[in-house]
Coordinates of C-alpha atoms in Angstrom, one line a residue:
M1 CA 0.0 0.0 0.0
N2 CA 1.7 3.2 -1.2
I3 CA 1.8 6.4 0.9
N4 CA 1.1 9.8 -0.6
W5 CA 3.8 11.8 1.0
N6 CA 2.4 15.3 0.2
W7 CA 2.7 17.8 3.0
M8 CA -0.9 17.8 4.1
G9 CA -1.0 14.0 4.1
N10 CA 2.1 14.0 6.3
L11 CA 0.6 16.5 8.8
Q12 CA -2.7 14.6 8.9
Q13 CA -0.9 11.3 9.6
F14 CA 1.6 12.9 12.0
G15 CA -1.2 14.6 14.0
R16 CA -2.9 11.2 14.4
S17 CA 0.3 9.5 15.5
L18 CA 0.8 12.0 18.3
M19 CA -2.5 10.8 19.8
L20 CA -1.5 7.2 20.2
P21 CA 0.9 7.6 23.1
T22 CA -1.6 9.7 25.1
I23 CA -3.9 6.6 25.6
A24 CA -1.7 5.8 28.6
L25 CA -2.4 9.2 30.3
P26 CA -5.8 8.3 31.6
A27 CA -4.3 5.3 33.4
A28 CA -1.7 7.7 34.9
A29 CA -4.4 10.1 36.1
I30 CA -6.5 7.3 37.7
L31 CA -3.5 5.9 39.5
L32 CA -2.5 9.3 40.9
F33 CA -6.1 9.8 42.0
L34 CA -6.3 6.5 43.7
G35 CA -2.9 7.0 45.3
N36 CA -4.1 10.2 46.8
L37 CA -6.9 8.5 48.7
P38 CA -6.4 8.0 52.5
W39 CA -4.9 4.5 52.4
E40 CA -3.3 5.0 55.8
I41 CA -6.7 4.7 57.4
L42 CA -6.8 1.1 56.2
G43 CA -3.1 0.6 57.1
M44 CA -2.2 0.4 53.4
E45 CA -0.1 3.5 53.1
Q46 CA 2.5 1.7 51.1
F47 CA -0.1 0.5 48.6
G48 CA -1.2 4.1 48.1
N49 CA 2.5 5.1 47.5
I50 CA 2.8 2.3 44.9
L51 CA -0.2 3.6 43.1
S52 CA 1.1 7.2 43.1
F53 CA 4.6 6.0 42.0
S54 CA 3.2 4.0 39.2
G55 CA 1.2 6.9 37.9
S56 CA 4.2 9.2 38.1
S57 CA 6.3 6.6 36.2
I58 CA 4.1 6.8 33.2
F59 CA 5.0 10.5 32.8
T60 CA 8.6 9.7 33.4
Y61 CA 8.7 7.3 30.5
L62 CA 6.4 9.3 28.3
P63 CA 9.1 10.0 25.8
F64 CA 9.5 6.3 25.2
L65 CA 5.8 6.0 24.6
F66 CA 5.9 8.8 22.1
S67 CA 8.9 7.3 20.2
I68 CA 7.0 4.0 19.8
G69 CA 3.6 5.6 19.3
V70 CA 4.7 7.9 16.6
A71 CA 6.6 5.1 14.8
L72 CA 3.5 2.9 14.9
G73 CA 1.2 5.8 13.8
L74 CA 3.3 6.6 10.8
T75 CA 3.7 3.0 9.6
Q76 CA 0.1 1.6 10.1
S77 CA 1.1 -0.1 13.3
A78 CA 4.1 -2.0 12.0
G79 CA 5.6 -3.7 15.0
I80 CA 9.1 -3.8 13.7
A81 CA 9.0 0.1 13.4
G82 CA 7.9 0.3 17.0
L83 CA 10.8 -2.0 18.1
A84 CA 13.2 0.1 16.0
A85 CA 12.0 3.3 17.7
L86 CA 12.3 1.8 21.2
L87 CA 15.8 0.6 20.4
G88 CA 16.8 3.9 18.9
Y89 CA 15.5 5.9 21.9
F90 CA 17.4 3.7 24.4
I91 CA 20.6 4.5 22.5
F92 CA 19.7 8.2 22.2
V93 CA 18.9 8.6 25.9
S94 CA 21.9 6.6 27.1
A95 CA 24.4 8.4 24.9
T96 CA 23.1 12.0 25.4
Q97 CA 22.8 11.7 29.2
Y98 CA 26.2 10.1 29.6
F99 CA 28.1 12.6 27.4
T100 CA 26.2 15.7 28.5
G101 CA 26.3 14.8 32.1
S102 CA 22.5 14.5 32.3
T103 CA 22.2 18.3 31.8
F104 CA 20.2 18.1 28.6
E105 CA 16.7 16.6 28.3
M106 CA 14.7 16.7 25.1
G107 CA 11.8 14.9 26.7
V108 CA 8.8 14.1 24.5
A109 CA 10.4 16.1 21.6
G110 CA 13.3 13.6 21.5
G111 CA 10.8 10.6 21.5
I112 CA 8.9 12.2 18.6
V113 CA 12.0 12.7 16.5
I114 CA 13.2 9.2 17.1
G115 CA 9.7 7.9 16.2
V116 CA 9.7 9.8 12.9
L117 CA 13.2 8.6 12.1
A118 CA 12.1 5.0 12.8
A119 CA 9.1 5.4 10.5
L120 CA 11.1 6.9 7.7
S121 CA 13.6 4.1 8.1
Y122 CA 10.8 1.5 7.9
H123 CA 9.3 2.9 4.7
R124 CA 12.7 3.2 3.1
F125 CA 14.2 -0.2 4.0
K126 CA 11.3 -2.6 4.8
S127 CA 11.7 -4.4 1.5
I128 CA 15.5 -4.0 1.0
Q129 CA 17.3 -7.0 -0.6
L130 CA 20.8 -7.8 0.5
P131 CA 23.3 -10.3 -1.0
E132 CA 22.0 -13.9 -0.4
Y133 CA 24.6 -14.7 2.2
I134 CA 23.5 -11.9 4.5
Q135 CA 19.8 -11.7 3.4
F136 CA 18.9 -12.7 6.9
F137 CA 19.4 -9.1 7.8
G138 CA 17.4 -7.9 4.9
G139 CA 13.8 -6.8 4.6
Q140 CA 12.2 -5.5 7.8
R141 CA 15.0 -7.0 10.0
F142 CA 17.2 -4.4 8.5
V143 CA 15.2 -1.5 10.0
P144 CA 16.2 -1.9 13.7
L145 CA 19.8 -2.4 12.6
F146 CA 19.8 0.7 10.5
M147 CA 18.0 2.6 13.3
C148 CA 20.9 1.9 15.6
F149 CA 23.3 3.9 13.4
V150 CA 20.7 6.7 12.8
S151 CA 20.2 7.0 16.6
I152 CA 24.0 7.2 17.1
L153 CA 24.2 10.0 14.5
F154 CA 21.3 11.9 16.1
S155 CA 22.8 11.4 19.5
Y156 CA 26.1 12.9 18.3
L157 CA 24.3 15.9 16.8
T158 CA 22.3 16.4 20.0
I159 CA 25.4 16.2 22.1
Q160 CA 27.1 18.9 20.0
I161 CA 24.1 21.3 20.0
G162 CA 22.5 20.2 23.2
P163 CA 23.2 23.2 25.4
S164 CA 22.2 25.7 22.6
A165 CA 19.0 23.7 21.9
Q166 CA 18.2 23.6 25.7
A167 CA 18.6 27.3 25.9
M168 CA 16.4 27.8 22.8
M169 CA 13.6 25.5 24.2
D170 CA 13.7 27.4 27.5
R171 CA 13.4 30.8 25.8
F172 CA 10.5 29.5 23.7
G173 CA 8.7 28.2 26.8
E174 CA 9.3 31.5 28.6
W175 CA 8.1 33.5 25.6
I176 CA 4.8 31.7 25.5
L177 CA 4.3 31.8 29.3
S178 CA 5.3 35.5 29.4
H179 CA 2.3 36.4 27.3
G180 CA 0.0 35.2 30.1
A181 CA -3.7 35.6 29.4
W182 CA -3.1 36.7 25.9
G183 CA -1.1 33.5 25.2
T184 CA -3.8 31.3 26.5
F185 CA -6.4 33.2 24.5
V186 CA -4.5 32.7 21.2
Y187 CA -4.0 29.0 22.0
G188 CA -7.7 28.6 22.7
V189 CA -8.7 30.2 19.4
A190 CA -6.1 28.4 17.4
Y191 CA -7.0 25.0 19.0
R192 CA -10.6 25.3 17.9
L193 CA -9.9 26.6 14.4
L194 CA -7.5 23.7 13.7
I195 CA -10.1 21.1 14.7
P196 CA -11.7 20.7 11.3
S197 CA -8.3 19.8 9.7
G198 CA -7.4 17.5 12.6
L199 CA -4.1 19.4 13.0
H200 CA -4.9 20.6 16.5
H201 CA -3.1 17.6 17.8
I202 CA 0.2 19.1 16.6
L203 CA -0.5 22.4 18.4
N204 CA -1.6 20.6 21.5
N205 CA 1.6 18.5 21.5
V206 CA 3.7 21.6 21.6
V207 CA 1.7 23.3 24.4
W208 CA 1.0 20.2 26.5
F209 CA 4.4 18.4 26.2
Q210 CA 7.0 21.1 25.4
V211 CA 6.1 24.4 27.0
G212 CA 7.7 25.1 30.4
S213 CA 10.0 22.9 32.5
Y214 CA 9.8 21.4 36.0
P215 CA 12.7 19.5 37.6
L216 CA 12.0 16.5 39.8
E217 CA 13.9 15.6 43.0
D218 CA 15.8 12.9 41.1
G219 CA 17.1 15.4 38.5
T220 CA 14.6 14.4 35.8
V221 CA 13.1 17.4 34.0
L222 CA 9.5 17.3 32.8
Y223 CA 8.4 19.5 29.9
G224 CA 4.9 20.6 29.0
D225 CA 1.8 21.8 30.7
L226 CA 0.3 18.4 31.1
P227 CA 3.2 16.4 32.7
R228 CA 4.1 19.3 34.9
F229 CA 0.5 19.5 36.2
F230 CA 0.5 15.9 37.2
A231 CA 3.9 16.2 38.8
G232 CA 2.7 18.9 41.1
D233 CA 4.1 22.0 39.4
P234 CA 2.0 24.9 40.9
T235 CA 2.4 26.9 37.7
A236 CA 1.1 24.3 35.4
G237 CA -2.5 23.8 34.2
I238 CA -3.1 27.2 32.6
F239 CA -3.4 25.7 29.1
M240 CA -5.9 23.1 30.0
A241 CA -8.2 24.7 32.7
G242 CA -10.0 27.0 30.2
L243 CA -11.1 24.1 28.1
Y244 CA -13.4 22.7 30.8
P245 CA -16.1 25.3 30.4
I246 CA -16.3 24.8 26.7
M247 CA -16.4 21.0 26.6
M248 CA -18.5 20.4 29.7
F249 CA -20.9 23.2 29.3
A250 CA -20.7 25.2 26.0
L251 CA -20.8 22.3 23.5
P252 CA -23.7 20.6 25.4
A253 CA -25.6 23.9 25.2
I254 CA -25.2 23.9 21.4
A255 CA -26.7 20.3 21.4
F256 CA -29.7 21.5 23.4
A257 CA -30.1 24.5 21.1
I258 CA -30.1 22.2 18.0
I259 CA -32.7 19.9 19.7
H260 CA -35.0 22.7 20.6
E261 CA -34.9 24.3 17.2
A262 CA -35.6 21.0 15.4
R263 CA -38.9 20.5 13.7
E264 CA -41.5 18.7 15.9
D265 CA -41.7 15.7 13.5
L266 CA -37.9 15.2 13.5
K267 CA -37.3 16.2 17.1
P268 CA -37.4 12.7 18.6
Q269 CA -34.6 11.5 16.3
V270 CA -32.5 14.6 16.8
K271 CA -33.0 14.5 20.6
A272 CA -31.8 10.9 20.7
T273 CA -28.7 11.7 18.8
F274 CA -27.7 15.0 20.4
L275 CA -28.5 14.1 24.0
T276 CA -25.9 11.3 23.5
A277 CA -23.5 13.8 21.9
A278 CA -24.1 16.3 24.8
L279 CA -23.4 13.6 27.4
T280 CA -20.3 12.5 25.5
S281 CA -19.0 16.0 25.4
F282 CA -19.8 16.6 29.1
L283 CA -18.3 13.4 30.4
T284 CA -15.3 12.8 28.1
G285 CA -14.7 16.1 26.2
V286 CA -15.2 14.5 22.8
T287 CA -16.9 17.4 20.9
E288 CA -16.6 16.8 17.2
P289 CA -20.1 15.3 16.7
I290 CA -21.6 18.5 17.9
E291 CA -19.1 20.9 16.3
F292 CA -19.5 19.3 12.9
A293 CA -23.3 19.6 13.1
F294 CA -22.9 23.4 12.4
L295 CA -19.4 23.8 11.1
F296 CA -20.3 23.3 7.4
V297 CA -23.7 25.0 7.4
A298 CA -22.6 28.0 9.5
P299 CA -18.8 28.4 9.5
Y300 CA -19.1 32.0 10.8
L301 CA -20.6 30.5 14.0
F302 CA -17.6 28.2 14.3
V303 CA -15.3 31.3 14.2
V304 CA -17.4 32.9 17.0
H305 CA -17.2 29.6 18.9
A306 CA -13.4 29.7 18.5
I307 CA -13.2 33.2 19.9
L308 CA -15.3 32.3 22.8
S309 CA -13.1 29.3 23.5
G310 CA -10.1 31.7 23.7
A311 CA -12.1 33.9 26.0
A312 CA -12.7 30.9 28.4
M313 CA -8.9 30.3 28.4
W314 CA -8.3 34.0 29.2
I315 CA -10.9 34.1 32.0
A316 CA -9.5 30.9 33.6
Y317 CA -6.0 32.4 33.5
E318 CA -7.1 35.8 35.0
M319 CA -8.9 33.9 37.9
D320 CA -5.7 32.0 38.6
I321 CA -7.3 28.6 37.9
H322 CA -5.0 25.7 37.3
H323 CA -6.5 22.4 36.2
G324 CA -5.5 19.6 33.9
F325 CA -6.6 16.4 32.2
S326 CA -5.2 13.1 31.0
F327 CA -7.6 12.6 28.1
S328 CA -9.8 15.7 27.5
A329 CA -11.6 18.3 29.5
G330 CA -14.7 16.3 30.5
A331 CA -16.3 15.7 33.8
I332 CA -14.5 12.4 34.4
D333 CA -11.1 14.1 34.2
F334 CA -12.4 17.1 36.1
I335 CA -13.4 14.9 39.1
I336 CA -10.4 12.6 39.0
N337 CA -7.8 15.5 38.8
E338 CA -9.5 18.0 41.1
H339 CA -7.1 17.1 44.0
L340 CA -4.2 18.5 41.9
A341 CA -6.1 21.7 40.8
K342 CA -6.0 25.2 42.1
N343 CA -9.3 27.1 42.2
G344 CA -10.7 24.3 40.0
L345 CA -14.3 24.6 41.4
L346 CA -14.5 28.1 39.9
L347 CA -14.8 26.4 36.5
I348 CA -18.3 25.3 37.4
P349 CA -19.9 28.7 37.6
I350 CA -17.9 29.9 34.6
G351 CA -19.2 26.9 32.7
L352 CA -22.8 27.6 33.7
I353 CA -22.4 31.2 32.3
F354 CA -20.9 29.8 29.1
F355 CA -23.8 27.3 28.9
A356 CA -26.3 30.2 29.0
V357 CA -24.4 32.4 26.5
Y358 CA -24.0 29.5 24.0
Y359 CA -27.6 28.3 24.3
V360 CA -29.2 31.7 23.8
M361 CA -26.7 32.7 21.0
F362 CA -27.1 29.5 19.0
R363 CA -30.9 29.4 19.3
W364 CA -31.1 33.0 18.1
A365 CA -28.6 32.4 15.3
I366 CA -30.3 29.1 14.1
R367 CA -33.7 30.9 13.9
R368 CA -32.5 34.3 12.7
F369 CA -30.3 33.0 9.9
R370 CA -32.3 29.8 9.2
I371 CA -29.3 27.6 9.7
P372 CA -30.1 24.1 8.4
T373 CA -28.9 22.3 11.5
P374 CA -30.0 18.6 12.0
G375 CA -33.7 18.3 12.3
R376 CA -34.6 21.5 10.4
E377 CA -34.7 19.9 7.0
E378 CA -35.4 16.4 5.6
G379 CA -32.6 14.0 5.3
S380 CA -30.4 15.6 8.0
Q381 CA -27.1 13.7 8.0
L382 CA -27.1 13.3 11.7
E383 CA -30.5 11.6 12.1
E384 CA -30.4 8.5 14.3
W385 CA -29.6 5.7 11.9
A386 CA -29.3 2.6 14.1
G387 CA -26.3 1.1 15.8
D388 CA -25.2 -1.6 13.4
I389 CA -22.6 0.6 11.8
R390 CA -20.0 -2.1 11.8
Y391 CA -22.0 -4.0 9.2
R392 CA -22.2 -1.0 6.9
A393 CA -18.5 -0.9 6.4
P394 CA -18.8 -2.4 2.9
L395 CA -21.2 0.4 1.9
I396 CA -18.9 3.0 3.4
L397 CA -16.0 1.5 1.5
Q398 CA -18.0 1.7 -1.7
A399 CA -18.9 5.3 -1.1
L400 CA -15.1 6.0 -0.6
G401 CA -14.6 4.8 -4.2
G402 CA -14.0 1.1 -3.6
K403 CA -11.0 -1.0 -2.5
N404 CA -8.7 0.3 -5.3
N405 CA -9.3 3.9 -4.3
V406 CA -8.3 3.6 -0.7
L407 CA -4.5 3.9 -0.4
Q408 CA -4.4 4.4 3.3
I409 CA -6.9 4.5 6.1
E410 CA -6.5 5.5 9.8
A411 CA -8.8 6.6 12.5
C412 CA -8.7 8.8 15.5
I413 CA -11.5 9.2 18.1
T414 CA -14.0 10.8 15.8
R415 CA -12.9 10.6 12.2
L416 CA -11.5 8.4 9.5
R417 CA -8.2 9.8 8.0
L418 CA -7.8 8.6 4.5
T419 CA -5.5 8.9 1.5
L420 CA -7.4 8.2 -1.7
A421 CA -6.1 7.5 -5.2
N422 CA -8.7 10.0 -6.5
D423 CA -10.9 11.8 -4.0
K424 CA -13.3 12.7 -6.9
N425 CA -14.4 9.0 -6.9
M426 CA -15.7 9.5 -3.4
D427 CA -19.5 9.8 -3.1
T428 CA -19.9 12.5 -0.4
N429 CA -23.7 12.3 -0.4
A430 CA -23.6 8.5 0.1
L431 CA -21.2 9.0 3.0
K432 CA -23.6 11.5 4.7
H433 CA -26.4 9.0 4.0
L434 CA -24.4 6.4 5.9
G435 CA -24.0 8.6 8.9
A436 CA -21.0 10.9 8.2
A437 CA -21.3 14.3 10.0
G438 CA -18.9 15.9 7.6
V439 CA -16.3 15.3 4.9
I440 CA -13.1 17.4 4.8
H441 CA -10.9 17.6 1.7
L442 CA -7.3 18.4 2.5
G443 CA -5.9 18.1 -1.0
G444 CA -3.7 15.5 -2.6
G445 CA -6.2 12.8 -2.0
N446 CA -6.2 13.4 1.7
V447 CA -9.7 13.3 3.2
Q448 CA -11.2 13.1 6.7
V449 CA -14.7 11.7 7.2
V450 CA -16.3 12.4 10.6
F451 CA -18.3 9.4 11.9
G452 CA -18.0 10.3 15.6
T453 CA -16.9 7.6 18.1
F454 CA -17.8 4.8 15.7
S455 CA -14.8 5.8 13.5
E456 CA -12.2 3.3 14.9
L457 CA -14.8 0.5 14.6
I458 CA -15.6 1.5 11.0
R459 CA -11.8 1.5 10.2
E460 CA -11.4 -2.0 11.6
Q461 CA -14.2 -3.4 9.5
I462 CA -13.0 -1.7 6.4
V463 CA -9.5 -3.0 6.9
K464 CA -10.9 -6.5 7.1
V465 CA -12.5 -6.0 3.8
L466 CA -9.4 -4.5 2.2
H467 CA -7.2 -7.4 3.5
N468 CA -9.5 -10.2 2.5
D469 CA -10.1 -11.4 -1.0
I470 CA -13.9 -11.3 -0.8
R471 CA -16.3 -10.7 -3.6
Q472 CA -18.9 -8.0 -3.0
V473 CA -21.7 -6.7 -5.1
H474 CA -22.9 -3.1 -4.4
F475 CA -26.4 -1.8 -5.2
H476 CA -27.6 1.6 -6.2
A477 CA -31.1 2.9 -5.6
P478 CA -33.3 2.0 -8.6
V479 CA -35.7 4.9 -7.9
Q480 CA -35.9 8.2 -6.1
G481 CA -38.0 7.9 -3.0
N482 CA -38.0 6.2 0.4
M483 CA -36.2 3.0 1.1
I484 CA -37.9 0.5 3.4
P485 CA -37.1 -3.0 4.7
I486 CA -38.5 -5.8 2.6
E487 CA -40.5 -7.0 5.6
E488 CA -42.6 -3.8 5.4
V489 CA -43.8 -4.5 1.8
P490 CA -47.6 -4.9 2.0
D491 CA -47.5 -8.3 0.2
T492 CA -46.9 -11.6 1.9
I493 CA -44.9 -13.1 -0.9
F494 CA -42.3 -10.3 -0.8
A495 CA -42.5 -9.6 3.0
Q496 CA -41.8 -13.2 3.9
K497 CA -38.9 -13.3 1.4
L498 CA -40.5 -16.1 -0.6
V499 CA -39.3 -14.5 -3.8
G500 CA -35.9 -13.3 -2.4
N501 CA -34.2 -11.0 0.0
G502 CA -33.5 -7.4 -0.4
V503 CA -35.1 -4.0 0.1
A504 CA -38.0 -2.0 -1.3
F505 CA -38.7 1.6 -2.3
Y506 CA -41.7 3.9 -2.5
P507 CA -40.9 5.8 -5.7
E508 CA -41.5 9.5 -6.1
R509 CA -40.9 9.6 -9.9
G510 CA -41.8 7.3 -12.7
E511 CA -38.3 6.1 -13.6
L512 CA -36.7 2.8 -12.8
V513 CA -32.9 2.6 -13.2
S514 CA -30.5 -0.3 -13.0
P515 CA -29.1 -0.9 -9.5
V516 CA -26.1 -3.0 -10.7
A517 CA -24.1 -3.8 -13.7
G518 CA -25.5 -6.8 -15.5
T519 CA -27.6 -8.2 -18.3
V520 CA -31.3 -8.0 -18.8
V521 CA -32.5 -11.6 -18.6
I522 CA -36.3 -11.2 -18.0
L523 CA -38.7 -8.5 -19.1
Y524 CA -42.3 -9.2 -18.3
P525 CA -44.8 -8.6 -21.1
T526 CA -46.6 -5.9 -19.1
M527 CA -43.2 -4.4 -18.3
H528 CA -44.1 -4.0 -14.7
A529 CA -41.1 -6.1 -13.6
I530 CA -37.6 -6.8 -14.9
G531 CA -34.9 -9.3 -14.1
L532 CA -31.1 -8.7 -14.2
K533 CA -28.1 -11.0 -13.8
T534 CA -24.8 -9.7 -12.6
E535 CA -21.4 -11.0 -13.7
D536 CA -21.1 -12.7 -10.3
G537 CA -24.3 -14.6 -11.0
L538 CA -26.7 -12.7 -8.8
E539 CA -30.3 -12.7 -10.1
V540 CA -32.0 -9.4 -9.3
L541 CA -35.7 -8.8 -9.6
L542 CA -37.2 -5.3 -9.7
H543 CA -41.0 -5.2 -9.4
I544 CA -42.8 -1.9 -9.8
G545 CA -45.6 -1.7 -7.3
I546 CA -47.7 -4.5 -5.8
D547 CA -50.4 -6.3 -7.8
T548 CA -49.5 -4.4 -10.9
S549 CA -49.4 -7.2 -13.4
H550 CA -53.0 -6.6 -14.4
L551 CA -52.5 -2.9 -15.2
P552 CA -52.4 -1.7 -18.8
G553 CA -49.1 -2.2 -20.4
K554 CA -49.1 1.3 -21.8
W555 CA -48.6 2.6 -18.3
F556 CA -45.1 1.0 -18.4
Q557 CA -42.5 1.7 -21.1
A558 CA -39.3 -0.3 -21.2
V559 CA -36.3 1.3 -22.8
V560 CA -34.2 -1.9 -22.7
Q561 CA -34.8 -5.4 -23.9
V562 CA -33.7 -8.9 -23.0
G563 CA -30.0 -9.4 -23.7
D564 CA -29.0 -5.7 -23.2
V565 CA -26.0 -5.0 -20.9
V566 CA -26.7 -2.3 -18.4
V567 CA -24.7 -0.3 -15.9
P568 CA -25.8 1.3 -12.5
G569 CA -28.0 4.2 -13.0
Q570 CA -29.0 3.4 -16.5
L571 CA -32.8 3.9 -17.3
L572 CA -34.7 0.6 -17.6
I573 CA -38.4 1.5 -17.4
K574 CA -40.5 4.6 -17.4
F575 CA -43.9 4.3 -15.7
D576 CA -47.0 6.5 -15.1
L577 CA -46.7 7.1 -11.4
P578 CA -50.0 8.9 -10.8
K579 CA -52.1 6.2 -12.5
I580 CA -50.3 3.3 -10.9
K581 CA -50.6 4.9 -7.5
K582 CA -54.4 5.2 -8.0
H583 CA -55.0 1.7 -9.3
A584 CA -52.3 -0.5 -7.7
K585 CA -52.5 -2.1 -4.2
S586 CA -49.3 -0.3 -3.3
L587 CA -46.4 1.6 -4.9
A588 CA -43.9 -0.4 -2.9
T589 CA -41.2 -1.5 -5.4
P590 CA -39.1 -4.5 -4.2
M591 CA -35.5 -5.0 -5.3
V592 CA -34.6 -8.6 -4.4
I593 CA -32.0 -11.2 -5.1
T594 CA -33.9 -14.3 -6.0
N595 CA -31.0 -16.8 -5.7
M596 CA -30.2 -16.1 -2.1
D597 CA -28.3 -19.4 -1.7
I598 CA -25.1 -17.8 -3.2
V599 CA -25.1 -14.8 -0.8
K600 CA -23.0 -15.1 2.3
S601 CA -24.0 -11.8 4.1
W602 CA -26.0 -8.6 3.6
A603 CA -25.6 -5.0 4.5
F604 CA -28.2 -2.3 4.3
A605 CA -28.0 1.5 4.4
P606 CA -30.4 3.5 6.7
F607 CA -34.0 3.2 5.6
K608 CA -34.6 6.8 4.6
P609 CA -35.0 9.0 1.5
V610 CA -32.7 8.1 -1.4
K611 CA -32.0 9.6 -4.8
K612 CA -32.3 7.8 -8.1
G613 CA -29.0 6.0 -8.8
Q614 CA -27.6 6.8 -5.3
A615 CA -24.8 4.4 -4.4
S616 CA -24.4 2.4 -1.3
V617 CA -27.9 1.4 -0.4
M618 CA -27.3 -2.3 -0.2
S619 CA -24.3 -4.6 -0.4
V620 CA -23.9 -8.4 -0.4
I621 CA -20.8 -10.7 0.0
M622 CA -20.8 -13.8 -2.1
K623 CA -20.1 -17.2 -0.7
D624 CA -16.5 -18.5 -1.2
D625 CA -17.7 -21.6 -3.1
I626 CA -19.4 -19.5 -5.8
V627 CA -17.5 -18.5 -8.9
R628 CA -19.3 -16.1 -11.2
G629 CA -22.6 -17.7 -10.4
E630 CA -21.5 -21.3 -10.6
H631 CA -20.5 -23.7 -7.8
K632 CA -16.9 -24.7 -7.7
L633 CA -16.2 -28.2 -9.0

């Protein structure tokens, strides 16, 4: 799988890789919280000390985690790259500390550099071929060996420029910290504005893991607002405290505003979706599902949101509030880490004020400017669409342009991060139909698709499809209208799947198009039904309405004939919709596969309005013992 190394693709992948090491931080916070409990009452003071020491140790070895995490994140979790990074960082730390007298500490920055070097080494040498007599050291085994020499060279360079680099880093930290409230305001605004691109992780890494220093009793120096906060630095926590009012209160207020401005008929669906999103933001600080609900339809509101986020940071700084988190600024982290905070409880009234401001402002803006937030128009992309998203991965893959179009796929907490061969082959409307809150084009085939907290699950399912030689057939909508389960067709034969399995549609226009590529094998004399056969041997029946065989043939006009080869979206039959609606039992139009025995599994898109020819409404996986419609011998 090739990698598109354009600059935006690099930043997108690099930003995601910086998140991987942070998965250990919640464990550290929990251990420190538990260690702070009064264990001496139970006569278990030593156990409490062990908990605290274990939590602190995670921050001590954080650079090691970053070296491995960055290497894995940039190589699609290649274990040999992680091993090479760990080996390289051992060499780097040992050499620099010995030859500089332990006076120079790069901390997380050193781990990141080593991780990047390990990833570059992996991509360059993973397939290297050496002479046969030393080929044992070729291929991926060459990567750790090469990384040893790279680490030695990097260590030598660091030893030479270490003191100057240390002074530069200290001045950089002092410069940011010297700006006080203004510095936190700028950070808060920039953080929010970078969220759509996913590059906020890079900014956060600088502020949370590089700015400021705090020496421990053993001589170890910790860098960054986050490690310093958990180590007990009284000056730390200024770049995290102001995020709590936004994530715990402001974003949930937006969710409530969206719910209350939704149309009455759609309000139950919107309420179910956004109450969950509000609770997720409040508890965990995951905000993208709410932010992407208005980002694309009202970007000016997002800019206002960014400015108010900066204001929250400013206010927290001016009120001398110091608080931190291990994962994000949600209620869970707020409670667990309150014992380390200074004036942390002041964030509650500040948050309540922000809740009121955001709620009033967003309700007014949605109504005043008629912003089409979810629930204010039909087909909102954030309608509740069932929880079996893992089974829709084949449909999502098709909407991304198919297996051959996906060069690389990764996922963070709320979005898929992709490199596509051609992003023009991606069906954005189909992705939104399948639950995407937004699609972001970054150029060079780099795309982000926001699916919320299902993203990692979707990625896992898509990777399974990409790495398995399975045969799938994808179906387009044969009409424009509403898609319904086959069980809801008002006809026993179709509803009980006696003819075949599939879906059905209530058409809004009198045109039937081909849902698949195939050949016309049956065309009923009255032209109310047509049968297709795909190259894989699937036999597809399309039946316009229920009990329509007795209707006049002039109400149906076929534009194809038996033997014609058709492609998805090609017109098959025109029909007189008003007359059929008046005289038929029902307009329900089934699309079923009649030879179900050759199908291994089925996947269906949400049952909601579809457009004629819309991709990704149904997908089937063929059985392994079927070859182009015939059983293997």
